[in-house]
Coordinates of C-alpha atoms and ligand atoms in Angstrom, one line a residue:
M702 CA -61.2 -25.1 27.6
M703 CA -64.3 -24.8 29.8
T704 CA -66.9 -22.2 29.3
N705 CA -70.3 -21.6 30.8
D706 CA -71.4 -19.5 27.9
P707 CA -75.2 -19.5 27.7
L708 CA -75.0 -19.8 23.9
L709 CA -73.1 -23.1 24.0
H710 CA -75.9 -25.6 24.7
P711 CA -78.6 -24.1 22.5
L712 CA -76.0 -23.9 19.8
L713 CA -75.0 -27.5 20.1
D714 CA -78.8 -28.4 20.1
G715 CA -79.1 -26.7 16.7
D716 CA -81.0 -23.7 17.8
R717 CA -80.8 -21.2 14.9
R718 CA -81.1 -18.1 17.0
A719 CA -78.2 -19.2 19.2
L720 CA -76.1 -19.9 16.0
S721 CA -77.0 -16.5 14.6
R722 CA -76.0 -14.8 17.9
A723 CA -72.7 -16.8 18.1
I724 CA -71.8 -15.7 14.5
T725 CA -72.6 -12.1 15.5
L726 CA -70.2 -12.6 18.4
V727 CA -67.4 -13.9 16.3
E728 CA -67.9 -11.0 13.9
S729 CA -67.5 -8.5 16.7
T730 CA -64.1 -6.8 17.1
R731 CA -64.8 -5.6 20.7
P732 CA -62.1 -7.1 22.9
D733 CA -64.6 -8.5 25.5
H734 CA -66.6 -10.1 22.6
R735 CA -63.4 -11.5 21.2
D736 CA -62.5 -13.2 24.5
R737 CA -66.0 -14.6 24.8
A738 CA -65.9 -15.8 21.1
M739 CA -62.5 -17.5 21.6
A740 CA -63.7 -19.3 24.8
L741 CA -66.9 -20.4 23.0
L742 CA -64.9 -21.7 19.9
A743 CA -62.5 -23.6 22.2
A744 CA -65.4 -25.4 23.8
L745 CA -66.9 -26.7 20.6
P746 CA -66.8 -30.4 20.0
D747 CA -65.2 -31.7 16.8
R748 CA -68.2 -32.2 14.6
Q749 CA -67.4 -32.1 10.9
A750 CA -69.6 -31.0 8.0
L751 CA -68.7 -31.3 4.3
R752 CA -67.4 -27.8 3.6
I753 CA -68.1 -26.7 0.0
G754 CA -66.8 -23.4 -1.5
L755 CA -68.9 -22.0 -4.3
S756 CA -67.9 -19.2 -6.6
G757 CA -69.4 -17.5 -9.6
T758 CA -69.7 -14.0 -11.1
P759 CA -73.0 -12.2 -10.5
G760 CA -75.7 -13.4 -12.9
V761 CA -74.5 -17.0 -13.4
G762 CA -77.2 -18.1 -11.1
K763 CA -75.5 -18.6 -7.8
S764 CA -78.5 -17.9 -5.6
S765 CA -80.8 -19.9 -7.8
F766 CA -78.3 -22.8 -7.7
I767 CA -77.8 -22.6 -3.9
E768 CA -81.6 -22.5 -3.4
A769 CA -82.2 -25.5 -5.7
F770 CA -79.2 -27.5 -4.5
G771 CA -79.9 -26.6 -0.9
M772 CA -83.5 -27.7 -1.2
M773 CA -82.4 -31.0 -2.7
L774 CA -80.1 -31.6 0.2
T775 CA -82.6 -30.6 2.9
G776 CA -85.1 -32.9 1.0
Q777 CA -82.7 -35.7 1.7
G778 CA -82.9 -34.9 5.4
L779 CA -79.5 -33.1 5.5
R780 CA -79.0 -29.8 7.3
V781 CA -77.4 -27.1 5.2
A782 CA -75.7 -23.8 6.2
V783 CA -74.9 -21.1 3.7
L784 CA -72.3 -18.4 4.5
A785 CA -71.0 -15.7 2.2
V786 CA -67.6 -14.2 1.7
D787 CA -68.2 -10.9 0.0
P788 CA -65.1 -8.7 -0.5
S789 CA -67.2 -6.2 -2.5
S790 CA -69.5 -5.4 0.5
T791 CA -67.0 -2.8 1.8
R792 CA -67.3 -0.8 -1.4
S793 CA -70.9 -1.2 -2.3
G794 CA -72.2 -1.1 1.2
G795 CA -74.5 -4.0 0.2
S796 CA -73.8 -7.6 0.2
I797 CA -74.3 -10.6 -2.1
L798 CA -76.5 -12.2 0.5
G799 CA -78.0 -9.1 1.9
D800 CA -81.0 -9.1 -0.3
K801 CA -83.8 -10.7 1.6
T802 CA -85.5 -12.0 -1.6
R803 CA -82.6 -14.3 -2.4
M804 CA -83.1 -17.9 -1.6
E805 CA -86.6 -17.3 -0.2
R806 CA -87.7 -20.9 -0.1
L807 CA -84.4 -22.2 1.3
S808 CA -84.4 -19.5 4.0
R809 CA -87.8 -20.7 5.2
D810 CA -86.6 -24.3 5.4
P811 CA -86.1 -25.4 9.0
R812 CA -83.1 -27.6 7.9
A813 CA -81.4 -24.6 6.3
F814 CA -79.5 -21.7 7.8
I815 CA -78.5 -18.7 5.7
R816 CA -76.2 -16.0 6.9
P817 CA -75.7 -12.8 5.0
S818 CA -72.1 -11.5 4.8
P819 CA -71.3 -8.8 7.3
S820 CA -72.0 -5.4 5.8
S821 CA -68.5 -4.0 6.3
A822 CA -65.2 -5.8 6.7
V823 CA -61.9 -6.1 5.1
L824 CA -61.1 -9.4 3.4
G825 CA -58.8 -10.5 6.2
G826 CA -61.5 -9.8 8.7
V827 CA -64.1 -11.6 6.6
A828 CA -61.7 -14.6 6.4
R829 CA -61.5 -14.9 10.2
R830 CA -65.2 -14.5 10.7
T831 CA -66.0 -17.1 8.0
R832 CA -63.6 -19.7 9.3
E833 CA -65.1 -19.3 12.8
A834 CA -68.7 -19.2 11.4
I835 CA -68.0 -22.5 9.6
R836 CA -66.9 -24.1 12.9
L837 CA -70.1 -22.8 14.6
C838 CA -72.3 -24.2 11.8
E839 CA -70.6 -27.6 12.2
A840 CA -71.0 -27.6 15.9
A841 CA -74.7 -26.7 15.4
G842 CA -75.1 -30.0 13.5
H843 CA -75.1 -29.0 9.9
D844 CA -74.1 -31.7 7.4
V845 CA -73.1 -29.4 4.6
V846 CA -71.7 -25.8 4.9
L847 CA -71.7 -23.9 1.7
V848 CA -69.4 -20.9 1.5
E849 CA -70.3 -18.6 -1.3
T850 CA -68.2 -15.9 -2.9
V851 CA -68.3 -13.6 -5.9
G852 CA -65.8 -14.2 -8.7
V853 CA -63.1 -11.6 -8.1
G854 CA -60.0 -13.9 -7.8
Q855 CA -58.6 -13.2 -4.4
S856 CA -61.7 -14.4 -2.5
E857 CA -61.9 -17.7 -4.3
V858 CA -58.4 -18.7 -3.2
L859 CA -59.3 -17.6 0.3
V860 CA -62.5 -19.7 0.3
A861 CA -60.8 -22.7 -1.3
G862 CA -58.4 -22.5 1.6
M863 CA -61.1 -23.0 4.2
T864 CA -63.3 -25.6 2.4
D865 CA -63.0 -29.3 1.4
L866 CA -64.3 -28.9 -2.1
F867 CA -64.4 -25.9 -4.4
V868 CA -67.1 -25.5 -7.0
L869 CA -67.0 -22.9 -9.8
L870 CA -70.3 -22.0 -11.3
L871 CA -70.3 -20.7 -14.8
A872 CA -72.9 -19.7 -17.4
P873 CA -72.9 -21.0 -21.0
A874 CA -70.9 -18.7 -23.2
G875 CA -68.9 -18.3 -26.4
G876 CA -65.4 -19.6 -26.9
D877 CA -63.8 -16.5 -25.5
E878 CA -65.1 -17.0 -22.0
L879 CA -62.4 -19.5 -21.2
Q880 CA -59.9 -16.7 -20.8
G881 CA -62.3 -14.9 -18.5
V882 CA -61.6 -17.5 -15.8
K883 CA -58.3 -16.7 -14.1
R884 CA -55.9 -19.6 -14.1
G885 CA -55.6 -19.4 -10.3
I886 CA -59.3 -20.1 -10.0
M887 CA -59.2 -23.0 -12.4
E888 CA -56.4 -24.4 -10.3
V889 CA -58.4 -24.4 -7.1
A890 CA -61.6 -25.7 -8.8
D891 CA -62.6 -29.3 -8.1
L892 CA -65.8 -29.2 -10.0
I893 CA -66.9 -26.7 -12.7
L894 CA -70.7 -26.5 -13.1
V895 CA -72.1 -24.9 -16.1
N896 CA -75.5 -23.6 -15.1
K897 CA -78.5 -22.7 -17.2
A898 CA -78.2 -26.0 -19.2
D899 CA -81.8 -25.8 -20.2
G900 CA -84.0 -24.8 -23.1
E901 CA -82.1 -22.7 -25.7
L902 CA -79.0 -22.6 -23.6
L903 CA -78.7 -26.4 -23.4
A904 CA -76.5 -26.7 -26.5
P905 CA -74.2 -23.8 -25.6
A906 CA -73.9 -25.1 -22.1
R907 CA -72.8 -28.5 -23.3
R908 CA -70.2 -26.8 -25.5
T909 CA -69.0 -24.8 -22.6
V910 CA -68.7 -28.0 -20.5
A911 CA -66.6 -29.6 -23.2
D912 CA -64.4 -26.5 -23.5
Y913 CA -63.7 -26.5 -19.7
A914 CA -63.3 -30.3 -19.5
G915 CA -60.6 -29.9 -22.2
A916 CA -58.9 -27.0 -20.3
L917 CA -59.0 -29.0 -17.0
R918 CA -57.3 -31.9 -18.6
L919 CA -54.4 -29.6 -19.5
L920 CA -53.8 -28.6 -15.8
R921 CA -51.2 -30.4 -13.8
K922 CA -52.5 -33.5 -12.0
R923 CA -52.9 -32.7 -8.3
P924 CA -52.3 -35.4 -5.6
Q925 CA -55.7 -34.7 -4.0
D926 CA -57.6 -35.8 -7.1
P927 CA -58.8 -39.3 -8.0
D928 CA -59.0 -40.1 -11.7
G929 CA -61.4 -37.9 -13.6
F930 CA -61.2 -34.9 -11.3
P931 CA -61.4 -32.0 -11.6
K932 CA -64.6 -32.4 -13.6
A933 CA -66.9 -30.1 -15.6
L934 CA -70.7 -30.8 -15.7
P935 CA -73.9 -29.1 -16.9
V936 CA -76.6 -28.2 -14.4
S937 CA -79.8 -26.3 -14.4
A938 CA -80.9 -24.5 -11.2
L939 CA -84.2 -23.8 -13.1
T940 CA -85.2 -27.4 -13.9
G941 CA -83.0 -29.2 -11.3
D942 CA -81.3 -31.2 -14.1
G943 CA -77.8 -32.3 -13.1
L944 CA -78.1 -31.4 -9.4
T945 CA -78.2 -35.0 -8.2
R946 CA -75.3 -35.9 -10.4
A947 CA -73.3 -32.8 -9.1
W948 CA -74.0 -33.9 -5.6
D949 CA -73.0 -37.5 -6.3
E950 CA -69.7 -36.3 -7.8
M951 CA -69.0 -34.0 -4.8
R952 CA -69.7 -36.9 -2.4
A953 CA -67.5 -39.3 -4.4
L954 CA -64.7 -36.8 -4.4
A955 CA -65.1 -36.1 -0.7
D956 CA -65.3 -39.8 0.2
W957 CA -62.1 -40.5 -1.8
R958 CA -60.3 -37.7 -0.1
R959 CA -61.5 -38.8 3.3
E960 CA -60.5 -42.4 2.7
T961 CA -57.1 -41.6 1.4
G962 CA -56.3 -39.1 4.2
H963 CA -56.2 -36.1 1.9
Q964 CA -59.0 -34.4 3.7
D965 CA -57.4 -34.6 7.1
R966 CA -54.1 -33.4 5.7
A967 CA -55.8 -30.5 3.9
R968 CA -57.6 -29.5 7.0
A969 CA -54.5 -29.7 9.1
A970 CA -52.7 -27.5 6.6
Q971 CA -55.6 -25.1 6.6
A972 CA -55.6 -24.9 10.4
Q973 CA -51.9 -24.0 10.3
D974 CA -52.4 -21.4 7.7
W975 CA -55.2 -20.0 9.8
F976 CA -52.9 -19.9 12.8
T977 CA -50.2 -18.0 11.0
A978 CA -52.8 -15.6 9.5
E979 CA -54.1 -14.9 13.1
L980 CA -50.5 -14.4 14.4
R981 CA -49.7 -12.0 11.6
A982 CA -52.9 -10.1 12.1
A983 CA -52.3 -9.9 15.9
L984 CA -48.7 -8.7 15.4
L985 CA -49.8 -6.1 12.9
A986 CA -52.6 -4.9 15.3
R987 CA -49.9 -4.1 17.8
L988 CA -48.5 -1.6 15.3
Q989 CA -51.9 0.1 14.9
T990 CA -52.2 1.7 18.3
P991 CA -51.8 5.5 18.4
E992 CA -48.6 5.1 20.5
A993 CA -47.1 2.6 18.1
K994 CA -48.0 4.7 15.1
A995 CA -46.3 7.7 16.8
Q996 CA -43.2 5.7 17.4
V997 CA -43.1 4.4 13.8
A998 CA -43.6 7.9 12.5
A999 CA -40.9 9.4 14.7
L1000 CA -38.3 6.7 13.8
G1001 CA -39.4 6.9 10.1
A1002 CA -38.6 10.6 10.0
R1003 CA -35.1 9.9 11.4
V1004 CA -34.6 7.1 8.8
A1005 CA -35.7 9.5 6.1
A1006 CA -33.2 12.1 7.3
G1007 CA -30.4 9.6 7.2
A1008 CA -29.9 9.7 10.9
L1009 CA -30.8 6.1 11.6
P1010 CA -30.3 2.9 9.5
P1011 CA -33.7 1.3 8.6
A1012 CA -32.8 -2.0 10.2
L1013 CA -31.9 -0.4 13.4
A1014 CA -35.1 1.7 13.4
A1015 CA -37.1 -1.5 12.9
Q1016 CA -35.3 -3.1 15.8
Q1017 CA -36.0 -0.1 18.0
V1018 CA -39.7 -0.5 17.3
L1019 CA -39.6 -4.2 18.2
D1020 CA -37.7 -3.4 21.4
W1021 CA -40.2 -0.7 22.2
L1022 CA -43.1 -3.2 21.6
D1023 CA -41.4 -5.7 23.8
G1024 CA -41.3 -3.1 26.6
T1025 CA -45.0 -2.1 26.3
Ligands
LIG1091 P1 -76.5 -14.7 -9.1 O1 -76.3 -13.3 -9.4 O2 -75.3 -15.5 -9.6 O3 -76.9 -15.1 -7.7 O4 -77.7 -15.2 -10.1 P2 -79.2 -15.5 -9.9 O5 -79.5 -16.7 -9.2 O6 -79.8 -14.2 -9.3 O7 -79.7 -15.6 -11.4 C1 -79.4 -14.7 -12.4 C2 -80.4 -14.9 -13.5 O8 -80.2 -16.1 -14.1 C3 -81.9 -14.8 -13.0 O9 -82.7 -14.2 -14.0 C4 -82.3 -16.3 -13.0 O10 -83.6 -16.5 -13.2 C5 -81.4 -16.9 -14.1 N1 -81.1 -18.3 -13.9 C6 -80.5 -18.8 -12.8 N2 -80.4 -20.1 -12.9 C7 -80.9 -20.5 -14.1 C8 -81.0 -21.7 -14.9 O11 -80.6 -22.8 -14.4 N3 -81.5 -21.6 -16.1 C9 -81.9 -20.5 -16.6 N4 -82.5 -20.5 -17.9 N5 -81.8 -19.3 -16.0 C10 -81.3 -19.3 -14.8

C-alpha cells in the first residue's frame, strides 16, 4: 500500500520523535487516526528485530535489569526499544513505565527508545497497540525490542504471543516460591533469570535457579526448544554478573529457532492470531453502537418474555447488522 505519510521517512531513518508520534497514532482510537495508522503500518518494510518478552512481579528488579541489560546491548552498538504492556494501568491510573526516574541512564542513551505504556486501555486494546508499536520499532531500525509486563498471568501469555523469546525474571526466595509462578507462565518461559544473585543473596539465588531448573525439566518438551532449553540462570542487574551469559543464551536460542524455521512458523501463527483477534474486535465493535445496543436490548426482552427463541433473536441481530 502506498502512503505519503510525513512520518514514514523520518521513522525509517530512525528519528525517535517520528517513532514516538507514530506510536501515539496507533494508540489512538479516532477513526481518522486509525485509517492513517493502518496505511502507515501497511507501508512499513519487513525489518525484523529480536522480540523479547520480559515479565516479573514488581520488586524483582525489572527496571534495573532492563537498564543494565539494555546498556550492555547499546554498548555493543545495538539499538534497543523498550515497550510496556501494563494491564494494571487501567486500575491504578499509573503505569509501570510511567515513572520518569525508571531507567534513567538507558532513556538518555541515543541507541535506546523507551515507551511508557498508555495510561488507560483495556488489555485487548493494549495488545493491538503493542503489536503495532513493535512493528514500528522494527521499522525504525531497532535490533532488539523488549516488551515488558508485570506478572499477573494473563498479560504474560499475551506478550509471549507477540515475541520471539519469553524471559521470566524472578527474585531469590525460599522453597515455597515455586508455587507462586503459575504453570501457564512456566510453560511460556524460554529463560528464567533469577535476579539479585549478588552479595548475601547469591547463595539463595543459586538455590532458586536449581529449583527452577528442576521444575523446567519436568515440563513437557516443546518442539521449539533445542536441548537444554528452557533454562534457568542467575543474574545481577546490580553488578552486571550473568548478563552477558543471559544474552548469549537468548541469541543461541533465537539463532537455533531461526535456522530450524521455528521462528518463521511462530511469527506466521502469531500474525494469524492477531488477524483473528482484530476480526473479533471489529465484529464486537459493531455491536457497541447505540443503535445495535438498542436492537439487542429490544430482542433480549422478547427472548426473556419467551416470545422469541434465542437463536432466532441472534439471527435477527445479524440480519439487522447486514442491512446497516
Ligand atoms: P521492578 O519493580 O521489578 O522494576 O524492580 P526495580 O528495578 O525497581 O528494583 C526493586 C529493588 O530491587 C530496588 O531496590 C533495586 O535496587 C533492587 N535490585 C534490583 N536489581 C538488583 C540486583 O541485581 N541486586 C540487588 N541486590 N538488588 C537489586
